[in-house]
PDB file of C-alpha atoms in Angstrom:
ATOM      1  CA  MET F  38     -13.750  35.622 -62.379  1.00  0.00           C
ATOM      2  CA  LYS F  39     -13.365  32.114 -63.821  1.00  0.00           C
ATOM      3  CA  LEU F  40      -9.656  32.110 -62.970  1.00  0.00           C
ATOM      4  CA  THR F  41     -10.421  33.125 -59.380  1.00  0.00           C
ATOM      5  CA  LEU F  42     -12.962  30.332 -59.010  1.00  0.00           C
ATOM      6  CA  LEU F  43     -10.564  27.773 -60.475  1.00  0.00           C
ATOM      7  CA  ALA F  44      -7.774  28.875 -58.146  1.00  0.00           C
ATOM      8  CA  THR F  45     -10.090  28.685 -55.131  1.00  0.00           C
ATOM      9  CA  ALA F  46     -11.208  25.185 -56.142  1.00  0.00           C
ATOM     10  CA  ALA F  47      -7.600  24.057 -56.578  1.00  0.00           C
ATOM     11  CA  LEU F  48      -6.687  25.322 -53.100  1.00  0.00           C
ATOM     12  CA  ALA F  49      -9.701  23.568 -51.599  1.00  0.00           C
ATOM     13  CA  LEU F  50      -8.824  20.272 -53.264  1.00  0.00           C
ATOM     14  CA  ALA F  51      -5.094  20.374 -52.486  1.00  0.00           C
ATOM     15  CA  PRO F  52      -5.381  19.354 -48.799  1.00  0.00           C
ATOM     16  CA  LEU F  53      -7.662  16.469 -49.732  1.00  0.00           C
ATOM     17  CA  SER F  54      -5.199  15.179 -52.329  1.00  0.00           C
ATOM     18  CA  ALA F  55      -2.283  15.462 -49.920  1.00  0.00           C
ATOM     19  CA  SER F  56      -4.262  13.640 -47.242  1.00  0.00           C
ATOM     20  CA  ALA F  57      -5.209  10.836 -49.658  1.00  0.00           C
ATOM     21  CA  ALA F  58      -1.550  10.368 -50.594  1.00  0.00           C
ATOM     22  CA  ALA F  59      -0.332  10.340 -47.000  1.00  0.00           C
ATOM     23  CA  ALA F  60       1.246   7.148 -45.712  1.00  0.00           C
ATOM     24  CA  PRO F  61      -0.818   5.070 -43.282  1.00  0.00           C
ATOM     25  CA  THR F  62      -0.151   5.692 -39.605  1.00  0.00           C
ATOM     26  CA  SER F  63      -0.656   2.111 -38.426  1.00  0.00           C
ATOM     27  CA  PRO F  64       0.596  -1.340 -39.523  1.00  0.00           C
ATOM     28  CA  VAL F  65      -2.221  -3.198 -37.700  1.00  0.00           C
ATOM     29  CA  GLY F  66      -2.995  -6.468 -39.490  1.00  0.00           C
ATOM     30  CA  THR F  67      -1.080  -9.483 -40.819  1.00  0.00           C
ATOM     31  CA  TRP F  68       1.748  -9.118 -43.330  1.00  0.00           C
ATOM     32  CA  GLU F  69       3.845 -11.554 -45.348  1.00  0.00           C
ATOM     33  CA  VAL F  70       7.510 -10.662 -44.887  1.00  0.00           C
ATOM     34  CA  ALA F  71      10.427 -11.503 -47.172  1.00  0.00           C
ATOM     35  CA  LEU F  72      13.626 -11.542 -45.120  1.00  0.00           C
ATOM     36  CA  SER F  73      17.170 -11.077 -46.477  1.00  0.00           C
ATOM     37  CA  GLY F  74      20.619 -10.244 -45.181  1.00  0.00           C
ATOM     38  CA  ALA F  75      22.250 -12.406 -42.496  1.00  0.00           C
ATOM     39  CA  ASP F  76      19.465 -14.945 -43.129  1.00  0.00           C
ATOM     40  CA  GLN F  77      16.803 -15.400 -45.785  1.00  0.00           C
ATOM     41  CA  GLY F  78      13.247 -16.638 -45.452  1.00  0.00           C
ATOM     42  CA  THR F  79       9.557 -15.862 -45.180  1.00  0.00           C
ATOM     43  CA  ALA F  80       7.478 -14.939 -42.144  1.00  0.00           C
ATOM     44  CA  TYR F  81       3.960 -13.865 -41.260  1.00  0.00           C
ATOM     45  CA  VAL F  82       3.852 -10.932 -38.844  1.00  0.00           C
ATOM     46  CA  THR F  83       0.700  -9.714 -37.070  1.00  0.00           C
ATOM     47  CA  PHE F  84       0.650  -6.200 -35.607  1.00  0.00           C
ATOM     48  CA  GLU F  85      -2.021  -5.664 -32.940  1.00  0.00           C
ATOM     49  CA  ASP F  86      -3.681  -2.373 -32.058  1.00  0.00           C
ATOM     50  CA  ASP F  87      -2.345  -2.664 -28.487  1.00  0.00           C
ATOM     51  CA  HIS F  88       1.182  -2.222 -29.970  1.00  0.00           C
ATOM     52  CA  ASP F  89       2.211  -5.864 -29.581  1.00  0.00           C
ATOM     53  CA  PHE F  90       3.265  -7.986 -32.546  1.00  0.00           C
ATOM     54  CA  THR F  91       3.924 -11.689 -33.106  1.00  0.00           C
ATOM     55  CA  ALA F  92       5.387 -13.677 -35.992  1.00  0.00           C
ATOM     56  CA  TYR F  93       6.341 -17.127 -37.239  1.00  0.00           C
ATOM     57  CA  GLY F  94       8.298 -18.246 -40.271  1.00  0.00           C
ATOM     58  CA  LEU F  95      10.935 -20.411 -41.902  1.00  0.00           C
ATOM     59  CA  SER F  96      14.435 -19.386 -42.933  1.00  0.00           C
ATOM     60  CA  ARG F  97      17.592 -20.945 -44.323  1.00  0.00           C
ATOM     61  CA  GLU F  98      19.082 -21.023 -40.814  1.00  0.00           C
ATOM     62  CA  SER F  99      16.042 -22.326 -38.920  1.00  0.00           C
ATOM     63  CA  LEU F 100      15.582 -26.038 -38.355  1.00  0.00           C
ATOM     64  CA  GLY F 101      11.824 -25.578 -38.091  1.00  0.00           C
ATOM     65  CA  LEU F 102       9.487 -22.672 -37.464  1.00  0.00           C
ATOM     66  CA  PHE F 103      10.931 -19.681 -35.662  1.00  0.00           C
ATOM     67  CA  THR F 104       8.614 -17.499 -33.586  1.00  0.00           C
ATOM     68  CA  LEU F 105       8.931 -14.009 -32.173  1.00  0.00           C
ATOM     69  CA  SER F 106       7.038 -11.458 -30.128  1.00  0.00           C
ATOM     70  CA  GLY F 107       7.624  -7.797 -29.492  1.00  0.00           C
ATOM     71  CA  THR F 108       6.230  -4.284 -29.312  1.00  0.00           C
ATOM     72  CA  TRP F 109       5.912  -1.549 -31.939  1.00  0.00           C
ATOM     73  CA  THR F 110       5.292   2.175 -32.130  1.00  0.00           C
ATOM     74  CA  ILE F 111       5.311   5.039 -34.626  1.00  0.00           C
ATOM     75  CA  ASP F 112       8.076   7.522 -33.781  1.00  0.00           C
ATOM     76  CA  GLY F 113       8.055  11.305 -34.151  1.00  0.00           C
ATOM     77  CA  ALA F 114       9.319  11.026 -37.742  1.00  0.00           C
ATOM     78  CA  GLY F 115       6.434   8.749 -38.727  1.00  0.00           C
ATOM     79  CA  GLN F 116       8.614   5.629 -38.855  1.00  0.00           C
ATOM     80  CA  LEU F 117       7.625   2.231 -37.537  1.00  0.00           C
ATOM     81  CA  THR F 118      10.023   1.107 -34.812  1.00  0.00           C
ATOM     82  CA  GLY F 119       9.984  -1.923 -32.570  1.00  0.00           C
ATOM     83  CA  SER F 120      11.887  -4.480 -30.531  1.00  0.00           C
ATOM     84  CA  TYR F 121      11.404  -8.229 -30.188  1.00  0.00           C
ATOM     85  CA  THR F 122      12.608 -11.543 -28.828  1.00  0.00           C
ATOM     86  CA  GLU F 123      12.853 -14.468 -31.244  1.00  0.00           C
ATOM     87  CA  THR F 124      12.999 -18.188 -30.533  1.00  0.00           C
ATOM     88  CA  ILE F 125      14.981 -20.038 -33.202  1.00  0.00           C
ATOM     89  CA  ASN F 126      16.626 -23.463 -33.075  1.00  0.00           C
ATOM     90  CA  GLY F 127      15.955 -23.730 -29.360  1.00  0.00           C
ATOM     91  CA  GLY F 128      17.655 -20.454 -28.477  1.00  0.00           C
ATOM     92  CA  ALA F 129      16.593 -16.832 -28.035  1.00  0.00           C
ATOM     93  CA  VAL F 130      17.802 -13.746 -29.899  1.00  0.00           C
ATOM     94  CA  THR F 131      16.752 -10.118 -29.618  1.00  0.00           C
ATOM     95  CA  GLY F 132      16.449  -7.391 -32.217  1.00  0.00           C
ATOM     96  CA  THR F 133      15.170  -3.950 -33.120  1.00  0.00           C
ATOM     97  CA  LEU F 134      13.511  -2.813 -36.339  1.00  0.00           C
ATOM     98  CA  THR F 135      13.028   0.458 -38.189  1.00  0.00           C
ATOM     99  CA  ALA F 136      10.664   0.632 -41.154  1.00  0.00           C
ATOM    100  CA  LYS F 137       8.755   2.854 -43.536  1.00  0.00           C
ATOM    101  CA  LEU F 138       5.008   2.389 -43.971  1.00  0.00           C
ATOM    102  CA  ALA F 139       3.222   2.674 -47.305  1.00  0.00           C
ATOM    103  CA  ALA F 140      -0.353   1.854 -48.325  1.00  0.00           C
ATOM    104  CA  LYS F 141       0.478  -1.737 -49.318  1.00  0.00           C
ATOM    105  CA  SER F 142       4.017  -2.314 -48.104  1.00  0.00           C
ATOM    106  CA  ILE F 143       6.398  -2.060 -45.192  1.00  0.00           C
ATOM    107  CA  THR F 144      10.139  -1.887 -45.877  1.00  0.00           C
ATOM    108  CA  GLY F 145      12.855  -1.671 -43.316  1.00  0.00           C
ATOM    109  CA  SER F 146      15.909  -3.035 -41.544  1.00  0.00           C
ATOM    110  CA  ILE F 147      16.635  -5.107 -38.453  1.00  0.00           C
ATOM    111  CA  ALA F 148      19.615  -5.113 -36.117  1.00  0.00           C
ATOM    112  CA  ALA F 149      19.676  -8.320 -34.055  1.00  0.00           C
ATOM    113  CA  THR F 150      22.034 -10.418 -32.008  1.00  0.00           C
ATOM    114  CA  ASN F 151      22.139 -12.951 -34.863  1.00  0.00           C
ATOM    115  CA  GLY F 152      22.944 -10.399 -37.586  1.00  0.00           C
ATOM    116  CA  ASN F 153      21.639  -7.507 -39.649  1.00  0.00           C
ATOM    117  CA  PHE F 154      18.676  -7.928 -41.971  1.00  0.00           C
ATOM    118  CA  THR F 155      16.462  -6.090 -44.421  1.00  0.00           C
ATOM    119  CA  PHE F 156      12.832  -6.931 -45.076  1.00  0.00           C
ATOM    120  CA  LYS F 157       9.921  -6.178 -47.359  1.00  0.00           C
ATOM    121  CA  ALA F 158       6.337  -6.864 -46.286  1.00  0.00           C
ATOM    122  CA  LYS F 159       3.038  -6.952 -48.134  1.00  0.00           C
ATOM    123  CA  PRO F 160      -0.479  -7.625 -46.848  1.00  0.00           C
ATOM    124  CA  GLU F 161      -1.295 -11.284 -46.170  1.00  0.00           C
ATOM    125  CA  THR F 162      -3.172 -13.009 -49.001  1.00  0.00           C
ATOM    126  CA  VAL F 163      -4.838 -16.387 -49.467  1.00  0.00           C
ATOM    127  CA  THR F 164      -2.220 -18.986 -50.424  1.00  0.00           C
ATOM    128  CA  GLN F 165      -2.751 -22.206 -52.336  1.00  0.00           C
ATOM    129  CA  ASN F 166      -3.653 -25.440 -50.585  1.00  0.00           C
ATOM    130  CA  LEU F 167      -0.582 -27.701 -50.650  1.00  0.00           C
ATOM    131  CA  ALA F 168      -2.228 -30.590 -48.765  1.00  0.00           C
ATOM    132  CA  GLY F 169      -2.166 -34.011 -50.383  1.00  0.00           C
ATOM    133  CA  SER F 170       0.148 -36.677 -51.725  1.00  0.00           C
ATOM    134  CA  TRP F 171       3.258 -35.686 -53.670  1.00  0.00           C
ATOM    135  CA  SER F 172       6.155 -37.567 -55.236  1.00  0.00           C
ATOM    136  CA  GLY F 173       9.615 -36.331 -56.056  1.00  0.00           C
ATOM    137  CA  ILE F 174      13.158 -37.028 -57.146  1.00  0.00           C
ATOM    138  CA  SER F 175      15.749 -35.649 -54.753  1.00  0.00           C
ATOM    139  CA  ALA F 176      19.093 -34.859 -56.393  1.00  0.00           C
ATOM    140  CA  VAL F 177      21.850 -34.696 -53.763  1.00  0.00           C
ATOM    141  CA  GLY F 178      25.191 -34.452 -55.491  1.00  0.00           C
ATOM    142  CA  LYS F 179      25.264 -37.278 -58.037  1.00  0.00           C
ATOM    143  CA  ASN F 180      22.575 -39.297 -56.242  1.00  0.00           C
ATOM    144  CA  ARG F 181      18.977 -39.369 -57.522  1.00  0.00           C
ATOM    145  CA  LEU F 182      16.624 -40.543 -54.774  1.00  0.00           C
ATOM    146  CA  PRO F 183      12.915 -41.287 -55.344  1.00  0.00           C
ATOM    147  CA  GLU F 184      10.701 -39.945 -52.546  1.00  0.00           C
ATOM    148  CA  ILE F 185       7.012 -39.749 -51.608  1.00  0.00           C
ATOM    149  CA  TYR F 186       5.413 -37.194 -49.286  1.00  0.00           C
ATOM    150  CA  GLN F 187       2.151 -36.601 -47.477  1.00  0.00           C
ATOM    151  CA  ILE F 188       1.514 -32.922 -46.722  1.00  0.00           C
ATOM    152  CA  THR F 189      -1.083 -31.922 -44.117  1.00  0.00           C
ATOM    153  CA  PRO F 190      -2.146 -28.484 -42.827  1.00  0.00           C
ATOM    154  CA  SER F 191      -1.106 -27.416 -39.336  1.00  0.00           C
ATOM    155  CA  ALA F 192      -2.976 -25.247 -36.845  1.00  0.00           C
ATOM    156  CA  LEU F 193      -1.117 -22.174 -38.168  1.00  0.00           C
ATOM    157  CA  ALA F 194      -2.197 -20.422 -41.356  1.00  0.00           C
ATOM    158  CA  HIS F 195       0.057 -21.155 -44.379  1.00  0.00           C
ATOM    159  CA  VAL F 196       2.006 -23.827 -42.451  1.00  0.00           C
ATOM    160  CA  TYR F 197       2.015 -27.542 -43.376  1.00  0.00           C
ATOM    161  CA  GLN F 198       3.652 -30.657 -41.991  1.00  0.00           C
ATOM    162  CA  ILE F 199       5.363 -33.113 -44.311  1.00  0.00           C
ATOM    163  CA  GLU F 200       5.892 -36.837 -43.744  1.00  0.00           C
ATOM    164  CA  GLY F 201       7.396 -39.186 -46.261  1.00  0.00           C
ATOM    165  CA  SER F 202      10.026 -41.692 -47.212  1.00  0.00           C
ATOM    166  CA  GLY F 203      12.673 -42.292 -49.827  1.00  0.00           C
ATOM    167  CA  ILE F 204      14.843 -45.036 -51.235  1.00  0.00           C
ATOM    168  CA  SER F 205      18.630 -44.854 -51.293  1.00  0.00           C
ATOM    169  CA  PRO F 206      20.480 -47.265 -53.619  1.00  0.00           C
ATOM    170  CA  LEU F 207      23.106 -47.724 -50.903  1.00  0.00           C
ATOM    171  CA  GLY F 208      21.123 -47.551 -47.687  1.00  0.00           C
ATOM    172  CA  GLY F 209      17.590 -48.647 -48.472  1.00  0.00           C
ATOM    173  CA  GLN F 210      14.508 -46.839 -47.181  1.00  0.00           C
ATOM    174  CA  TYR F 211      14.723 -43.661 -45.098  1.00  0.00           C
ATOM    175  CA  SER F 212      12.075 -41.496 -43.418  1.00  0.00           C
ATOM    176  CA  ILE F 213      11.346 -37.785 -43.938  1.00  0.00           C
ATOM    177  CA  LEU F 214       9.770 -35.254 -41.556  1.00  0.00           C
ATOM    178  CA  GLY F 215       9.532 -31.533 -42.140  1.00  0.00           C
ATOM    179  CA  THR F 216       7.697 -28.225 -42.264  1.00  0.00           C
ATOM    180  CA  VAL F 217       6.455 -26.247 -45.255  1.00  0.00           C
ATOM    181  CA  LEU F 218       5.512 -22.555 -45.332  1.00  0.00           C
ATOM    182  CA  ALA F 219       3.390 -21.267 -48.227  1.00  0.00           C
ATOM    183  CA  GLY F 220       3.701 -17.692 -49.473  1.00  0.00           C
ATOM    184  CA  ALA F 221       2.027 -15.580 -52.119  1.00  0.00           C
ATOM    185  CA  ASN F 222       2.470 -16.368 -55.825  1.00  0.00           C
ATOM    186  CA  GLY F 223       3.423 -19.976 -55.107  1.00  0.00           C
ATOM    187  CA  LYS F 224       6.479 -19.234 -52.981  1.00  0.00           C
ATOM    188  CA  VAL F 225       7.438 -22.142 -50.720  1.00  0.00           C
ATOM    189  CA  GLU F 226       9.950 -22.495 -47.890  1.00  0.00           C
ATOM    190  CA  LEU F 227      10.723 -26.031 -46.682  1.00  0.00           C
ATOM    191  CA  VAL F 228      12.913 -27.662 -44.074  1.00  0.00           C
ATOM    192  CA  ALA F 229      13.008 -31.467 -43.854  1.00  0.00           C
ATOM    193  CA  PHE F 230      14.847 -33.985 -41.702  1.00  0.00           C
ATOM    194  CA  SER F 231      15.700 -37.431 -42.989  1.00  0.00           C
ATOM    195  CA  LEU F 232      16.864 -40.594 -41.277  1.00  0.00           C
ATOM    196  CA  ASP F 233      18.633 -43.091 -43.507  1.00  0.00           C
ATOM    197  CA  ALA F 234      18.635 -46.897 -43.219  1.00  0.00           C
ATOM    198  CA  TRP F 235      21.503 -46.786 -40.707  1.00  0.00           C
ATOM    199  CA  GLY F 236      19.844 -44.148 -38.513  1.00  0.00           C
ATOM    200  CA  ALA F 237      22.130 -41.298 -39.613  1.00  0.00           C
ATOM    201  CA  PRO F 238      20.293 -37.935 -39.434  1.00  0.00           C
ATOM    202  CA  GLY F 239      20.470 -35.089 -41.918  1.00  0.00           C
ATOM    203  CA  PHE F 240      18.379 -32.094 -42.892  1.00  0.00           C
ATOM    204  CA  SER F 241      17.724 -29.951 -45.948  1.00  0.00           C
ATOM    205  CA  THR F 242      16.473 -26.388 -46.382  1.00  0.00           C
ATOM    206  CA  LEU F 243      14.857 -25.582 -49.729  1.00  0.00           C
ATOM    207  CA  THR F 244      12.886 -22.844 -51.448  1.00  0.00           C
ATOM    208  CA  GLY F 245      11.153 -22.298 -54.785  1.00  0.00           C
ATOM    209  CA  ASN F 246       7.846 -21.628 -56.485  1.00  0.00           C
ATOM    210  CA  VAL F 247       5.212 -24.352 -56.545  1.00  0.00           C
ATOM    211  CA  SER F 248       1.867 -24.623 -58.314  1.00  0.00           C
ATOM    212  CA  VAL F 249      -0.513 -27.446 -57.428  1.00  0.00           C
ATOM    213  CA  THR F 250      -1.737 -27.424 -61.044  1.00  0.00           C
ATOM    214  CA  ARG F 251       1.708 -27.616 -62.641  1.00  0.00           C
ATOM    215  CA  LYS F 252       2.998 -31.031 -63.700  1.00  0.00           C
ATOM    216  CA  GLN F 253       6.479 -30.405 -62.360  1.00  0.00           C
ATOM    217  CA  ASN F 254       7.897 -28.107 -59.680  1.00  0.00           C
ATOM    218  CA  VAL F 255      11.462 -27.551 -58.513  1.00  0.00           C
ATOM    219  CA  LEU F 256      12.812 -26.642 -55.072  1.00  0.00           C
ATOM    220  CA  LYS F 257      16.499 -25.864 -54.522  1.00  0.00           C
ATOM    221  CA  GLY F 258      18.626 -25.530 -51.418  1.00  0.00           C
ATOM    222  CA  ASN F 259      21.323 -27.204 -49.366  1.00  0.00           C
ATOM    223  CA  HIS F 260      21.753 -30.415 -47.403  1.00  0.00           C
ATOM    224  CA  SER F 261      23.335 -30.341 -43.936  1.00  0.00           C
ATOM    225  CA  SER F 262      26.385 -32.054 -45.449  1.00  0.00           C
ATOM    226  CA  GLY F 263      26.976 -28.863 -47.461  1.00  0.00           C
ATOM    227  CA  THR F 264      25.925 -30.497 -50.715  1.00  0.00           C
ATOM    228  CA  PRO F 265      23.453 -28.617 -52.953  1.00  0.00           C
ATOM    229  CA  ILE F 266      20.068 -30.336 -53.222  1.00  0.00           C
ATOM    230  CA  LYS F 267      17.294 -30.083 -55.790  1.00  0.00           C
ATOM    231  CA  ILE F 268      13.897 -31.757 -55.550  1.00  0.00           C
ATOM    232  CA  THR F 269      11.649 -32.179 -58.580  1.00  0.00           C
ATOM    233  CA  LEU F 270       8.057 -32.466 -57.330  1.00  0.00           C
ATOM    234  CA  ARG F 271       4.888 -33.904 -58.829  1.00  0.00           C
ATOM    235  CA  ARG F 272       1.452 -34.021 -57.280  1.00  0.00           C
TER     236      ARG F 272
END
């Protein structure tokens, strides 16, 4: 009798357990996306319940924020699929995505006119406030250039504008303008343009982990000249 009751209880509970473990059927909400493959970067993607989605982010190949918009659906196999148009560096590219939904993640791949990508997404979280005055030493090749920056929030969540200046031993003072994107766990993406004392333009793309409470932070990347660049930051 006891065995019969236990078996009946187990059968009754089994559907509930399977249902609880089932993957979610909708991605609606905002997600932080780590992008890799033909390009690398970070984006924030918002899926709407009307099956539209929008995004913005920074990548190694973007000279500022890229934006995109598209549509999504869940196919017969339970996969997230979608298509989009992206604006990047003044041009437009198109792509399609296929992804797997889990309770706290989305993982998938993208085929686009600018390459093939993979991505991992997690729910959007509160990121640290990077606003304020910062100083740094920019190491470009053998040159060590002192710089100062003022970082201010933009109208977009997690996005900041950077203005500053530096001193070159050969060219004197130069100006700096750029964009910063903050991610979870201190992750930072940055693209900055500089104009030296002779008016020659250049830009740098950098990434790293930053803490506003840490005495020293390091971002690494590349200058448009092809030279590796490292910036040591202090707040």
